[in-house]
Tab-separated table of C-alpha atoms in Angstrom:
chain	number	residue	atom	x	y	z
A	1	MET	CA	-1.952	12.326	36.530
A	2	SER	CA	-3.090	11.297	33.064
A	3	LYS	CA	-0.833	9.392	30.752
A	4	ASN	CA	-0.850	8.021	27.260
A	5	VAL	CA	-2.024	4.443	27.030
A	6	VAL	CA	-1.350	1.424	24.838
A	7	PHE	CA	-4.361	-0.865	24.910
A	8	MET	CA	-3.922	-4.431	23.714
A	9	HIS	CA	-6.823	-6.820	23.488
A	10	ALA	CA	-6.196	-10.545	23.374
A	11	ILE	CA	-9.434	-12.334	23.988
A	12	GLY	CA	-8.970	-16.079	23.702
A	13	TYR	CA	-5.497	-17.314	24.602
A	14	ARG	CA	-2.899	-17.915	21.918
A	15	GLU	CA	0.772	-18.488	22.651
A	16	GLU	CA	1.849	-15.560	20.463
A	17	TYR	CA	-0.070	-13.046	22.578
A	18	ARG	CA	2.490	-13.492	25.312
A	19	TYR	CA	5.233	-12.063	23.092
A	20	GLY	CA	3.084	-9.169	21.961
A	21	LYS	CA	2.295	-8.355	25.572
A	22	GLU	CA	5.931	-8.493	26.694
A	23	SER	CA	7.165	-6.400	23.805
A	24	TRP	CA	4.637	-3.587	24.213
A	25	ALA	CA	4.881	-3.581	27.999
A	26	LYS	CA	8.616	-3.015	27.729
A	27	TRP	CA	8.270	-0.221	25.172
A	28	CYS	CA	5.619	1.430	27.338
A	29	GLU	CA	7.850	1.304	30.376
A	30	ASN	CA	10.692	2.953	28.456
A	31	ASN	CA	8.424	5.682	27.145
A	32	ASP	CA	6.393	6.456	30.253
A	33	VAL	CA	3.232	5.087	28.673
A	34	GLU	CA	0.667	3.001	30.545
A	35	PHE	CA	0.094	-0.483	29.174
A	36	VAL	CA	-3.361	-2.038	29.473
A	37	PHE	CA	-3.934	-5.643	28.492
A	38	LEU	CA	-7.425	-7.030	27.997
A	39	ASP	CA	-7.713	-10.808	27.891
A	40	GLU	CA	-11.220	-11.248	29.240
A	41	GLU	CA	-14.410	-11.119	27.289
A	42	VAL	CA	-16.497	-7.997	27.776
A	43	ARG	CA	-19.398	-9.795	26.155
A	44	PRO	CA	-19.570	-13.517	25.332
A	45	VAL	CA	-17.750	-14.104	22.053
A	46	GLU	CA	-20.873	-15.818	20.701
A	47	ASP	CA	-22.612	-12.495	21.136
A	48	MET	CA	-19.860	-10.193	19.888
A	49	PHE	CA	-16.873	-11.038	17.733
A	50	PRO	CA	-13.697	-10.813	19.910
A	51	ASN	CA	-11.924	-8.176	17.787
A	52	TYR	CA	-15.025	-6.036	17.889
A	53	GLN	CA	-14.848	-5.884	21.675
A	54	ARG	CA	-11.955	-3.443	21.404
A	55	TYR	CA	-14.604	-0.763	20.887
A	56	TYR	CA	-15.379	-0.988	24.601
A	57	MET	CA	-11.886	0.346	25.202
A	58	PHE	CA	-12.819	3.820	26.432
A	59	ASP	CA	-15.552	2.388	28.672
A	60	LEU	CA	-13.086	-0.070	30.184
A	61	LEU	CA	-10.465	2.602	30.780
A	62	ASP	CA	-13.031	4.856	32.422
A	63	ALA	CA	-14.416	2.007	34.525
A	64	SER	CA	-10.897	1.110	35.680
A	65	GLY	CA	-10.249	4.677	36.771
A	66	ILE	CA	-7.337	5.018	34.350
A	67	GLU	CA	-6.727	8.622	33.418
A	68	TYR	CA	-5.468	9.047	29.906
A	69	ASP	CA	-4.753	11.593	27.210
A	70	ARG	CA	-4.245	9.516	24.105
A	71	VAL	CA	-4.713	5.832	23.416
A	72	LEU	CA	-3.103	3.479	20.946
A	73	THR	CA	-4.961	0.219	20.463
A	74	VAL	CA	-2.977	-2.618	18.933
A	75	ASP	CA	-3.553	-6.225	17.990
A	76	ALA	CA	-1.894	-8.874	20.133
A	77	ASP	CA	-0.060	-10.383	17.168
A	78	THR	CA	2.197	-7.329	16.926
A	79	LEU	CA	5.627	-6.571	18.346
A	80	ILE	CA	7.189	-3.155	18.685
A	81	ASN	CA	10.876	-2.461	18.282
A	82	PRO	CA	12.194	-1.283	21.677
A	83	ASN	CA	13.929	1.596	19.882
A	84	ALA	CA	10.765	2.847	18.199
A	85	PRO	CA	10.212	6.550	18.793
A	86	ASN	CA	7.331	7.713	20.941
A	87	ILE	CA	4.556	7.992	18.383
A	88	PHE	CA	2.387	9.974	20.800
A	89	GLU	CA	4.872	12.823	20.606
A	90	GLU	CA	4.748	12.974	16.820
A	91	THR	CA	0.988	13.071	16.345
A	92	LYS	CA	-2.083	15.122	17.228
A	93	SER	CA	-4.918	14.222	19.564
A	94	ASP	CA	-7.893	15.042	17.344
A	95	VAL	CA	-6.790	12.847	14.450
A	96	LEU	CA	-7.303	9.102	14.134
A	97	TYR	CA	-4.080	7.613	12.806
A	98	MET	CA	-3.967	4.303	10.996
A	99	VAL	CA	-1.865	2.472	8.433
A	100	HIS	CA	-3.018	1.482	4.971
A	101	ASP	CA	-3.713	-2.215	4.434
A	102	ASP	CA	-2.920	-3.643	1.007
A	103	GLY	CA	-2.608	-7.286	2.000
A	104	SER	CA	-5.456	-8.469	-0.212
A	105	TYR	CA	-7.404	-5.954	-2.247
A	106	ASP	CA	-9.596	-8.861	-3.316
A	107	TRP	CA	-10.735	-9.353	0.286
A	108	ILE	CA	-10.891	-5.613	0.922
A	109	LEU	CA	-12.855	-4.641	-2.176
A	110	ARG	CA	-15.272	-7.557	-1.975
A	111	GLY	CA	-15.845	-6.573	1.636
A	112	MET	CA	-16.380	-2.935	0.749
A	113	GLU	CA	-18.857	-3.807	-1.995
A	114	HIS	CA	-20.816	-6.317	0.094
A	115	TYR	CA	-21.087	-4.120	3.180
A	116	ARG	CA	-22.027	-1.106	1.051
A	117	ASP	CA	-24.739	-3.083	-0.710
A	118	GLU	CA	-26.113	-4.995	2.272
A	119	MET	CA	-25.886	-2.213	4.849
A	120	SER	CA	-27.030	0.651	2.661
A	121	ASN	CA	-29.501	1.682	5.380
A	122	GLU	CA	-26.542	2.493	7.534
A	123	PHE	CA	-23.843	3.522	5.066
A	124	GLY	CA	-25.967	5.101	2.328
A	125	ASP	CA	-23.833	5.870	-0.701
A	126	ILE	CA	-20.535	6.115	1.157
A	127	TRP	CA	-17.595	4.974	-0.925
A	128	PHE	CA	-13.920	5.778	-0.553
A	129	ASP	CA	-10.549	5.358	-2.242
A	130	PHE	CA	-9.311	1.859	-1.404
A	131	GLY	CA	-5.828	3.377	-1.204
A	132	SER	CA	-6.927	4.941	2.069
A	133	TYR	CA	-8.369	1.752	3.589
A	134	GLY	CA	-6.837	1.270	7.032
A	135	ASN	CA	-5.855	-1.753	9.103
A	136	SER	CA	-7.721	-1.614	12.410
A	137	GLY	CA	-4.996	-3.493	14.285
A	138	PHE	CA	-3.232	-0.206	15.024
A	139	GLN	CA	-5.421	2.793	15.882
A	140	LEU	CA	-3.968	5.886	17.476
A	141	LEU	CA	-6.699	7.975	19.063
A	142	GLY	CA	-7.535	10.778	21.432
A	143	LYS	CA	-10.279	11.325	23.985
A	144	GLU	CA	-12.252	12.942	21.166
A	145	HIS	CA	-12.864	9.504	19.718
A	146	LYS	CA	-14.864	8.193	22.648
A	147	GLU	CA	-18.152	8.915	20.901
A	148	PHE	CA	-16.936	7.243	17.760
A	149	PHE	CA	-16.158	4.046	19.635
A	150	LYS	CA	-19.580	4.248	21.252
A	151	SER	CA	-21.145	4.443	17.803
A	152	MET	CA	-19.228	1.299	16.803
A	153	VAL	CA	-20.768	-0.578	19.748
A	154	GLU	CA	-24.215	0.805	18.911
A	155	LEU	CA	-23.810	-0.375	15.361
A	156	TRP	CA	-23.154	-3.897	16.607
A	157	ASP	CA	-26.156	-3.708	18.929
A	158	ASN	CA	-28.334	-2.800	15.958
A	159	TYR	CA	-26.773	-4.908	13.248
A	160	GLY	CA	-24.616	-7.549	14.952
A	161	GLU	CA	-26.615	-10.456	13.558
A	162	LEU	CA	-26.597	-9.016	10.076
A	163	ILE	CA	-22.843	-8.367	10.256
A	164	MET	CA	-22.229	-11.974	11.317
A	165	ASP	CA	-24.455	-13.195	8.525
A	166	ILE	CA	-22.767	-11.063	5.831
A	167	SER	CA	-19.357	-12.038	7.085
A	168	ASN	CA	-20.192	-15.737	7.175
A	169	ARG	CA	-21.721	-15.674	3.712
A	170	TYR	CA	-18.833	-13.879	2.038
A	171	GLY	CA	-15.827	-14.464	4.310
A	172	ILE	CA	-15.035	-10.774	4.482
A	173	GLY	CA	-14.421	-10.068	8.154
A	174	LYS	CA	-16.659	-8.629	10.830
A	175	GLU	CA	-14.952	-5.481	11.964
A	176	GLN	CA	-12.214	-3.816	9.925
A	177	THR	CA	-14.214	-2.911	6.828
A	178	ILE	CA	-17.111	-1.680	8.942
A	179	TRP	CA	-14.733	0.468	10.969
A	180	ASN	CA	-13.431	1.981	7.705
A	181	PHE	CA	-16.969	2.844	6.610
A	182	MET	CA	-17.804	4.269	10.031
A	183	ILE	CA	-14.765	6.564	9.977
A	184	ARG	CA	-16.124	8.109	6.780
A	185	LYS	CA	-19.734	8.109	7.958
A	186	HIS	CA	-18.872	9.991	11.130
A	187	ASN	CA	-16.468	12.347	9.349
A	188	ILE	CA	-13.645	11.371	11.648
A	189	LYS	CA	-10.489	13.276	10.823
A	190	TRP	CA	-7.962	10.599	9.889
A	191	GLN	CA	-4.440	10.340	8.620
A	192	LEU	CA	-2.343	7.490	7.304
A	193	LEU	CA	0.934	6.737	9.009
A	194	PRO	CA	3.734	5.084	7.035
A	195	TYR	CA	3.790	1.315	6.681
A	196	GLU	CA	6.592	1.144	9.269
A	197	TRP	CA	4.038	1.706	12.038
A	198	ASN	CA	1.990	-1.377	11.245
A	199	MET	CA	3.901	-3.772	9.037
A	200	THR	CA	1.147	-6.126	7.948
A	201	ASN	CA	1.525	-8.987	5.489
A	202	MET	CA	5.305	-9.029	5.718
A	203	MET	CA	5.488	-12.375	3.981
A	204	LYS	CA	3.811	-11.041	0.855
A	205	LYS	CA	6.152	-8.092	0.870
A	206	GLU	CA	9.060	-10.549	1.010
A	207	ILE	CA	10.620	-8.880	4.045
A	208	LEU	CA	9.875	-11.617	6.585
A	209	SER	CA	13.092	-13.593	6.590
A	210	ASP	CA	15.431	-15.340	8.988
A	211	ASN	CA	17.903	-12.469	9.006
A	212	PHE	CA	15.191	-10.242	10.525
A	213	ALA	CA	15.716	-7.517	7.915
A	214	PHE	CA	12.194	-6.306	8.705
A	215	THR	CA	13.421	-5.060	12.087
A	216	LYS	CA	15.735	-2.673	10.221
A	217	VAL	CA	13.046	-1.038	8.119
A	218	GLY	CA	10.215	-0.360	10.554
A	219	TRP	CA	8.875	-0.229	14.082
A	220	VAL	CA	5.727	-2.313	14.520
A	221	TYR	CA	5.687	-5.863	13.156
A	222	HIS	CA	2.264	-7.344	12.540
A	223	PHE	CA	2.485	-11.095	12.124
A	224	ASN	CA	-0.628	-11.618	10.029
A	225	GLY	CA	-1.006	-13.321	6.680
A	226	ILE	CA	1.454	-16.052	7.685
A	227	PRO	CA	0.507	-19.586	6.657
A	228	ASP	CA	0.265	-22.435	9.144
A	229	LYS	CA	-0.811	-20.238	12.036
A	230	GLU	CA	-2.668	-23.136	13.658
A	231	ASN	CA	0.581	-25.076	13.891
A	232	GLY	CA	2.435	-22.312	15.668
A	233	SER	CA	4.089	-20.397	12.812
A	234	VAL	CA	3.053	-16.990	14.176
A	235	ALA	CA	4.143	-17.825	17.714
A	236	ARG	CA	7.504	-19.013	16.383
A	237	TRP	CA	8.089	-15.851	14.366
A	238	MET	CA	7.154	-13.649	17.295
A	239	ARG	CA	9.279	-15.574	19.775
A	240	GLU	CA	12.335	-15.534	17.518
A	241	THR	CA	11.907	-11.882	16.646
A	242	GLU	CA	11.613	-10.911	20.274
A	243	THR	CA	14.778	-12.858	21.101
A	244	TYR	CA	16.576	-11.230	18.188
A	245	LEU	CA	15.531	-7.743	19.288
A	246	GLU	CA	16.609	-8.442	22.867
A	247	ASN	CA	20.073	-9.400	21.683
A	248	GLN	CA	20.600	-6.296	19.582
B	1	MET	CA	0.743	23.132	-20.702
B	2	ASN	CA	1.525	19.676	-19.296
B	3	ALA	CA	3.021	16.515	-20.760
B	4	ILE	CA	3.391	12.772	-20.326
B	5	TYR	CA	6.786	11.301	-21.206
B	6	MET	CA	7.245	7.590	-21.855
B	7	VAL	CA	10.303	5.590	-22.882
B	8	ALA	CA	9.672	2.392	-24.875
B	9	ILE	CA	12.772	1.238	-26.687
B	10	ASP	CA	13.418	-2.182	-28.170
B	11	HIS	CA	17.085	-2.797	-27.546
B	12	ASN	CA	19.455	-5.710	-27.844
B	13	LYS	CA	20.400	-5.377	-24.159
B	14	SER	CA	16.867	-6.306	-23.152
B	15	ASN	CA	15.631	-9.876	-23.407
B	16	TRP	CA	12.114	-8.693	-24.035
B	17	LYS	CA	10.821	-6.242	-26.590
B	18	HIS	CA	8.578	-3.439	-25.433
B	19	SER	CA	6.768	-2.934	-28.703
B	20	PRO	CA	4.191	-5.763	-28.322
B	21	PHE	CA	2.682	-4.378	-25.126
B	22	LEU	CA	3.495	-0.742	-25.821
B	23	GLU	CA	0.548	-0.737	-28.193
B	24	TYR	CA	-1.909	-1.013	-25.293
B	25	ALA	CA	-0.088	1.354	-22.978
B	26	LYS	CA	0.138	3.951	-25.701
B	27	LYS	CA	-3.517	3.752	-26.702
B	28	SER	CA	-4.659	4.351	-23.146
B	29	TRP	CA	-2.261	7.242	-22.541
B	30	GLU	CA	-2.944	8.876	-25.916
B	31	TYR	CA	-6.669	8.826	-25.211
B	32	TRP	CA	-6.285	10.233	-21.701
B	33	CYS	CA	-3.842	12.911	-22.838
B	34	GLU	CA	-6.070	14.086	-25.641
B	35	LYS	CA	-9.094	14.160	-23.345
B	36	ASN	CA	-7.213	16.229	-20.783
B	37	GLY	CA	-5.299	18.564	-23.118
B	38	VAL	CA	-1.947	17.008	-22.245
B	39	ASP	CA	0.896	16.435	-24.750
B	40	PHE	CA	2.138	12.864	-25.073
B	41	HIS	CA	5.761	12.041	-25.901
B	42	CYS	CA	6.811	8.469	-26.467
B	43	VAL	CA	10.517	7.848	-27.077
B	44	THR	CA	11.177	4.734	-29.135
B	45	LYS	CA	14.675	5.507	-30.435
B	46	HIS	CA	17.669	4.850	-28.229
B	47	ASN	CA	20.141	7.651	-27.614
B	48	GLU	CA	23.519	5.951	-27.986
B	49	LYS	CA	25.125	8.057	-25.295
B	50	TYR	CA	23.352	5.880	-22.718
B	51	GLY	CA	24.440	2.322	-21.895
B	52	TYR	CA	20.919	1.010	-21.286
B	53	PRO	CA	17.615	2.174	-22.770
B	54	ILE	CA	16.148	2.987	-19.340
B	55	TRP	CA	18.469	5.979	-19.053
B	56	ASN	CA	16.711	7.659	-21.977
B	57	LYS	CA	14.329	8.834	-19.274
B	58	LEU	CA	16.931	11.442	-18.423
B	59	ASP	CA	16.266	13.267	-21.695
B	60	VAL	CA	12.927	14.336	-20.264
B	61	THR	CA	14.468	17.605	-19.098
B	62	GLU	CA	15.288	18.472	-22.707
B	63	VAL	CA	12.138	17.160	-24.401
B	64	CYS	CA	9.790	18.568	-21.759
B	65	LYS	CA	11.634	21.720	-20.759
B	66	ASP	CA	8.814	24.056	-21.787
B	67	TYR	CA	6.018	22.360	-19.855
B	68	ASP	CA	4.591	23.402	-16.504
B	69	LYS	CA	4.135	19.867	-15.198
B	70	VAL	CA	5.309	16.516	-16.472
B	71	GLY	CA	4.399	12.891	-15.827
B	72	ILE	CA	7.039	10.251	-16.491
B	73	VAL	CA	5.512	6.840	-16.943
B	74	ASP	CA	6.779	3.382	-17.815
B	75	CYS	CA	5.593	1.701	-20.987
B	76	ASP	CA	4.071	-1.173	-19.006
B	77	THR	CA	1.413	1.115	-17.526
B	78	MET	CA	-2.110	1.920	-18.666
B	79	ILE	CA	-4.273	4.761	-17.448
B	80	LYS	CA	-7.978	4.482	-16.836
B	81	TRP	CA	-10.101	6.206	-19.478
B	82	ASP	CA	-11.761	8.549	-16.981
B	83	ALA	CA	-8.945	8.978	-14.466
B	84	PRO	CA	-9.034	12.570	-13.225
B	85	ASN	CA	-6.446	15.033	-14.484
B	86	ILE	CA	-3.855	14.737	-11.747
B	87	PHE	CA	-2.045	17.829	-13.024
B	88	ASP	CA	-5.028	19.933	-11.938
B	89	THR	CA	-4.690	18.979	-8.298
B	90	MET	CA	-0.971	18.473	-7.776
B	91	GLY	CA	1.250	21.197	-6.413
B	92	GLU	CA	4.980	21.611	-6.182
B	93	GLY	CA	7.204	18.548	-5.753
B	94	ILE	CA	7.749	15.018	-6.958
B	95	HIS	CA	4.525	13.032	-6.686
B	96	GLY	CA	4.750	9.255	-6.546
B	97	VAL	CA	3.505	6.090	-4.907
B	98	ARG	CA	5.341	4.407	-2.070
B	99	ASP	CA	6.784	1.114	-3.272
B	100	THR	CA	6.397	-1.635	-0.677
B	101	SER	CA	5.498	-4.460	-3.047
B	102	ASN	CA	8.838	-6.164	-2.432
B	103	LEU	CA	10.436	-4.584	0.607
B	104	ARG	CA	13.262	-7.068	0.657
B	105	TRP	CA	14.280	-5.956	-2.831
B	106	VAL	CA	14.056	-2.307	-1.787
B	107	TYR	CA	16.130	-2.944	1.329
B	108	ASP	CA	18.819	-4.833	-0.605
B	109	SER	CA	18.829	-2.265	-3.407
B	110	LEU	CA	19.293	0.582	-0.944
B	111	ASN	CA	22.190	-1.272	0.651
B	112	ALA	CA	23.808	-2.096	-2.685
B	113	TYR	CA	23.660	1.406	-4.176
B	114	GLY	CA	24.023	3.101	-0.811
B	115	SER	CA	27.251	1.394	0.122
B	116	GLU	CA	28.721	2.006	-3.343
B	117	PHE	CA	27.733	5.628	-3.902
B	118	PHE	CA	26.086	7.202	-0.871
B	119	PRO	CA	27.682	5.662	2.245
B	120	SER	CA	27.069	8.639	4.491
B	121	PHE	CA	23.451	9.313	3.529
B	122	GLN	CA	20.565	7.694	5.398
B	123	LEU	CA	17.697	7.497	2.945
B	124	GLU	CA	14.201	7.872	4.354
B	125	ILE	CA	12.632	4.587	3.251
B	126	GLN	CA	9.178	5.906	4.085
B	127	LYS	CA	9.511	8.167	1.059
B	128	TYR	CA	10.936	5.593	-1.329
B	129	ILE	CA	8.726	5.786	-4.410
B	130	ASN	CA	8.292	3.700	-7.512
B	131	ALA	CA	10.001	5.580	-10.346
B	132	GLY	CA	7.752	4.067	-13.006
B	133	VAL	CA	5.039	6.687	-12.510
B	134	VAL	CA	6.016	10.114	-11.244
B	135	PHE	CA	4.480	13.534	-11.680
B	136	LEU	CA	6.596	16.650	-11.260
B	137	ASP	CA	6.297	20.376	-11.488
B	138	LYS	CA	8.811	22.323	-13.587
B	139	LYS	CA	11.122	23.037	-10.676
B	140	SER	CA	11.228	19.429	-9.516
B	141	LEU	CA	11.902	18.154	-13.034
B	142	LYS	CA	15.459	19.287	-12.409
B	143	VAL	CA	15.948	16.098	-10.408
B	144	TYR	CA	16.553	14.399	-13.763
B	145	ASP	CA	19.393	16.867	-14.510
B	146	LYS	CA	20.972	15.805	-11.246
B	147	ILE	CA	20.531	12.131	-12.085
B	148	ARG	CA	22.022	12.655	-15.550
B	149	GLU	CA	25.019	14.378	-13.997
B	150	PHE	CA	25.391	11.456	-11.584
B	151	TYR	CA	25.007	8.930	-14.387
B	152	PHE	CA	27.765	10.416	-16.542
B	153	ASP	CA	30.053	10.807	-13.531
B	154	ASN	CA	29.626	7.081	-12.841
B	155	GLN	CA	28.713	5.709	-16.238
B	156	GLU	CA	31.189	2.862	-16.350
B	157	THR	CA	30.157	1.530	-12.942
B	158	LEU	CA	26.456	1.946	-13.650
B	159	ASP	CA	26.559	0.403	-17.128
B	160	ASN	CA	28.386	-2.606	-15.730
B	161	TRP	CA	26.381	-2.839	-12.520
B	162	SER	CA	25.936	-6.442	-11.405
B	163	LYS	CA	25.059	-6.104	-7.729
B	164	GLY	CA	21.306	-6.233	-8.299
B	165	GLY	CA	18.731	-3.772	-7.064
B	166	GLY	CA	17.493	-2.564	-10.434
B	167	ARG	CA	18.886	0.199	-12.576
B	168	GLU	CA	17.460	3.664	-12.033
B	169	GLN	CA	14.773	3.580	-9.341
B	170	THR	CA	16.972	3.514	-6.263
B	171	ILE	CA	19.344	6.092	-7.712
B	172	PHE	CA	16.346	8.298	-8.488
B	173	ASN	CA	15.277	8.072	-4.848
B	174	TYR	CA	18.745	8.760	-3.476
B	175	ILE	CA	19.356	11.759	-5.725
B	176	ALA	CA	15.899	13.182	-5.015
B	177	GLN	CA	16.332	12.939	-1.251
B	178	ILE	CA	19.977	14.019	-1.135
B	179	ASN	CA	19.122	17.157	-3.097
B	180	GLY	CA	16.172	17.975	-0.880
B	181	PHE	CA	13.403	17.627	-3.448
B	182	ASN	CA	9.946	17.567	-1.934
B	183	ILE	CA	8.595	14.025	-2.271
B	184	ARG	CA	4.847	13.825	-1.947
B	185	LEU	CA	3.162	10.473	-1.616
B	186	ILE	CA	-0.067	9.980	-3.529
B	187	SER	CA	-2.722	7.252	-3.383
B	188	PRO	CA	-1.548	3.821	-4.559
B	189	THR	CA	-4.375	3.942	-7.094
B	190	TRP	CA	-2.079	6.188	-9.156
B	191	ASN	CA	0.469	3.421	-9.633
B	192	LEU	CA	-0.858	-0.058	-8.924
B	193	VAL	CA	2.358	-2.034	-8.699
B	194	GLY	CA	2.502	-5.724	-7.762
B	195	MET	CA	-1.146	-6.298	-8.644
B	196	HIS	CA	-0.803	-10.057	-8.440
B	197	LYS	CA	0.476	-9.816	-4.865
B	198	THR	CA	-2.219	-7.442	-3.711
B	199	GLU	CA	-4.794	-9.653	-5.445
B	200	LEU	CA	-6.150	-7.038	-7.800
B	201	PHE	CA	-6.590	-9.605	-10.557
B	202	SER	CA	-9.984	-10.241	-9.082
B	203	MET	CA	-13.582	-9.083	-9.073
B	204	ASN	CA	-16.651	-9.619	-6.911
B	205	TRP	CA	-17.189	-13.202	-8.060
B	206	GLN	CA	-19.556	-13.829	-5.144
B	207	LYS	CA	-22.270	-12.100	-7.123
B	208	TYR	CA	-22.198	-15.200	-9.347
B	209	SER	CA	-20.959	-18.162	-7.367
B	210	ASN	CA	-20.014	-19.535	-3.962
B	211	GLU	CA	-16.617	-20.545	-5.250
B	212	VAL	CA	-14.085	-18.630	-7.294
B	213	PRO	CA	-15.281	-19.387	-10.824
B	214	TYR	CA	-11.855	-19.148	-12.490
B	215	ARG	CA	-8.522	-20.834	-11.905
B	216	THR	CA	-6.177	-19.278	-14.430
B	217	ILE	CA	-5.628	-15.758	-15.639
B	218	GLY	CA	-7.104	-16.796	-18.998
B	219	GLU	CA	-10.275	-18.081	-17.335
B	220	PHE	CA	-10.427	-14.904	-15.268
B	221	PHE	CA	-10.515	-12.656	-18.332
B	222	GLN	CA	-12.978	-14.956	-20.076
B	223	PHE	CA	-15.282	-14.797	-17.062
B	224	LEU	CA	-15.109	-11.007	-17.051
B	225	LYS	CA	-15.893	-10.897	-20.754
B	226	ASP	CA	-18.790	-13.352	-20.504
B	227	ASN	CA	-20.370	-11.375	-17.689
B	228	ASN	CA	-19.547	-7.884	-18.891
B	229	GLU	CA	-17.595	-7.207	-15.704
B	230	GLN	CA	-14.429	-5.256	-14.919
B	231	PRO	CA	-11.530	-6.453	-12.762
B	232	PHE	CA	-10.985	-4.511	-9.558
B	233	TYR	CA	-7.950	-2.699	-10.933
B	234	THR	CA	-9.786	-1.095	-13.852
B	235	LYS	CA	-12.911	-0.537	-11.763
B	236	TYR	CA	-11.239	1.348	-8.931
B	237	GLY	CA	-7.658	2.125	-10.004
B	238	ASN	CA	-6.283	5.034	-12.011
B	239	ILE	CA	-2.966	3.710	-13.348
B	240	TYR	CA	-2.285	-0.024	-13.674
B	241	HIS	CA	1.372	-1.032	-13.641
B	242	PHE	CA	1.897	-4.474	-15.163
B	243	THR	CA	5.009	-5.438	-13.289
B	244	GLY	CA	6.188	-7.859	-10.621
B	245	PHE	CA	4.882	-11.007	-12.326
B	246	PRO	CA	6.630	-13.137	-14.979
B	247	ILE	CA	7.431	-10.828	-17.871
B	248	GLU	CA	6.264	-13.373	-20.425
B	249	GLN	CA	2.704	-12.835	-19.156
B	250	ARG	CA	2.811	-9.079	-19.537
B	251	GLU	CA	1.776	-8.753	-23.171
B	252	GLU	CA	-1.156	-11.128	-22.779
B	253	ILE	CA	-2.466	-9.479	-19.615
B	254	MET	CA	-2.187	-6.012	-21.110
B	255	ARG	CA	-3.883	-7.202	-24.285
B	256	GLN	CA	-6.742	-8.754	-22.315
B	257	THR	CA	-7.083	-5.599	-20.254
B	258	TRP	CA	-7.278	-3.549	-23.429
B	259	GLU	CA	-9.841	-5.903	-24.977
B	260	LEU	CA	-12.037	-5.547	-21.905
B	261	THR	CA	-11.848	-1.798	-21.688
B	262	LYS	CA	-11.264	-0.494	-25.221
B	263	LYS	CA	-14.934	0.453	-25.625
B	264	TYR	CA	-14.424	3.159	-23.009
B	265	TYR	CA	-11.560	4.720	-24.931
B	266	GLU	CA	-13.571	5.265	-28.113
């Protein structure tokens, strides 16, 4: 019998991924959703940027014999509140749902301009309202989006080297902005969910604090944009948040 | 017929005068209104019945009672010269931009006003909008009648409010939701709040250099001027809201923005 699936990819071990995995696995269990965790490379990371490998998701699910209706793919540096409602029940299958990202419009708009200019063969004159730019760390999809994910992989096969080069030259990321362009190029029906479903850049929004107020205002906590990541700041926030949520 | 309503009152209860930066806000809005056949009302005289100048907003229902649609905008906003006429595309309801620039402030403000006045109402934070730029149809404009009623019922408490959380924005949101007004979220480009936090004081400097070629806001504007460039907020935004950064910088940033863009308003 097919189920809804949460797919988390965590290629390359980091301590914080453990907390993301535990949190989502628990929520899935409570909501009769299958949890799939990918921590192995599909392709060598030298050949394909780790985050980009999420676009093999449908292939991996099919190859594993997992039957599914809808899929939510999430970054491994996210936690979900155990009381979060079942988002699959509130949304439609043929729409790609995402959450707007306003963490750094400087990074976003430079990225949009550079990719538009340097990949004009692929994106033509596509341009879109930056107020609708989505964060790819939370994508709610249906089976209908299998072809779209295939086109993302094809794009890398054709332009992977160029994407790496553009990204390295300008420091503008290798996946999220491209994914935004591709959504528009392929006329994918999309809709923005409220910030509460992918709370990025919580520090900038001044909600990330020791009293865990952020757990009162939303459901999915995305621990990005936090300084000192290399010294364990993200892992610490995720560990403490998980403990806090468990004790509620 | 549609209208824009702005309150810009210099008052002894405010530490900062509005008039120095109002000049730039007004020029942009006057141009846009004329171009789009919209009436522009700017209130500069305080109505003594209100404790603080911000509450003069509530007179919008009287001043703008004969219009089909009304925009209520703060005097620290500027509109892009060729921003589309939002009145042409909006329908029924209160149209505004979700305010997440300082969620901690929003959360605390909701708790402060909620516990004092609305203890049994659970506000939907996902529809909490910034009250500094809102567009309403005639029916929804009545929300300001409701707020006025609330204000005069609680004037003493509100005029002496010291629990933080701002003055009118959170009350606006509570009253709108409690009374079942239809709140419709529009693109953040229609009210770019917290531009320093979202890093909109920027441009594609990589066309010129491998390193950011400016360090201060003054150098940033000089660089734009020297290279005939626009910052991201005027290039891609519709309404720029100069708030969230130290207020003493506001006049200078609005002046620089006007200097850069005034040629488009002629």
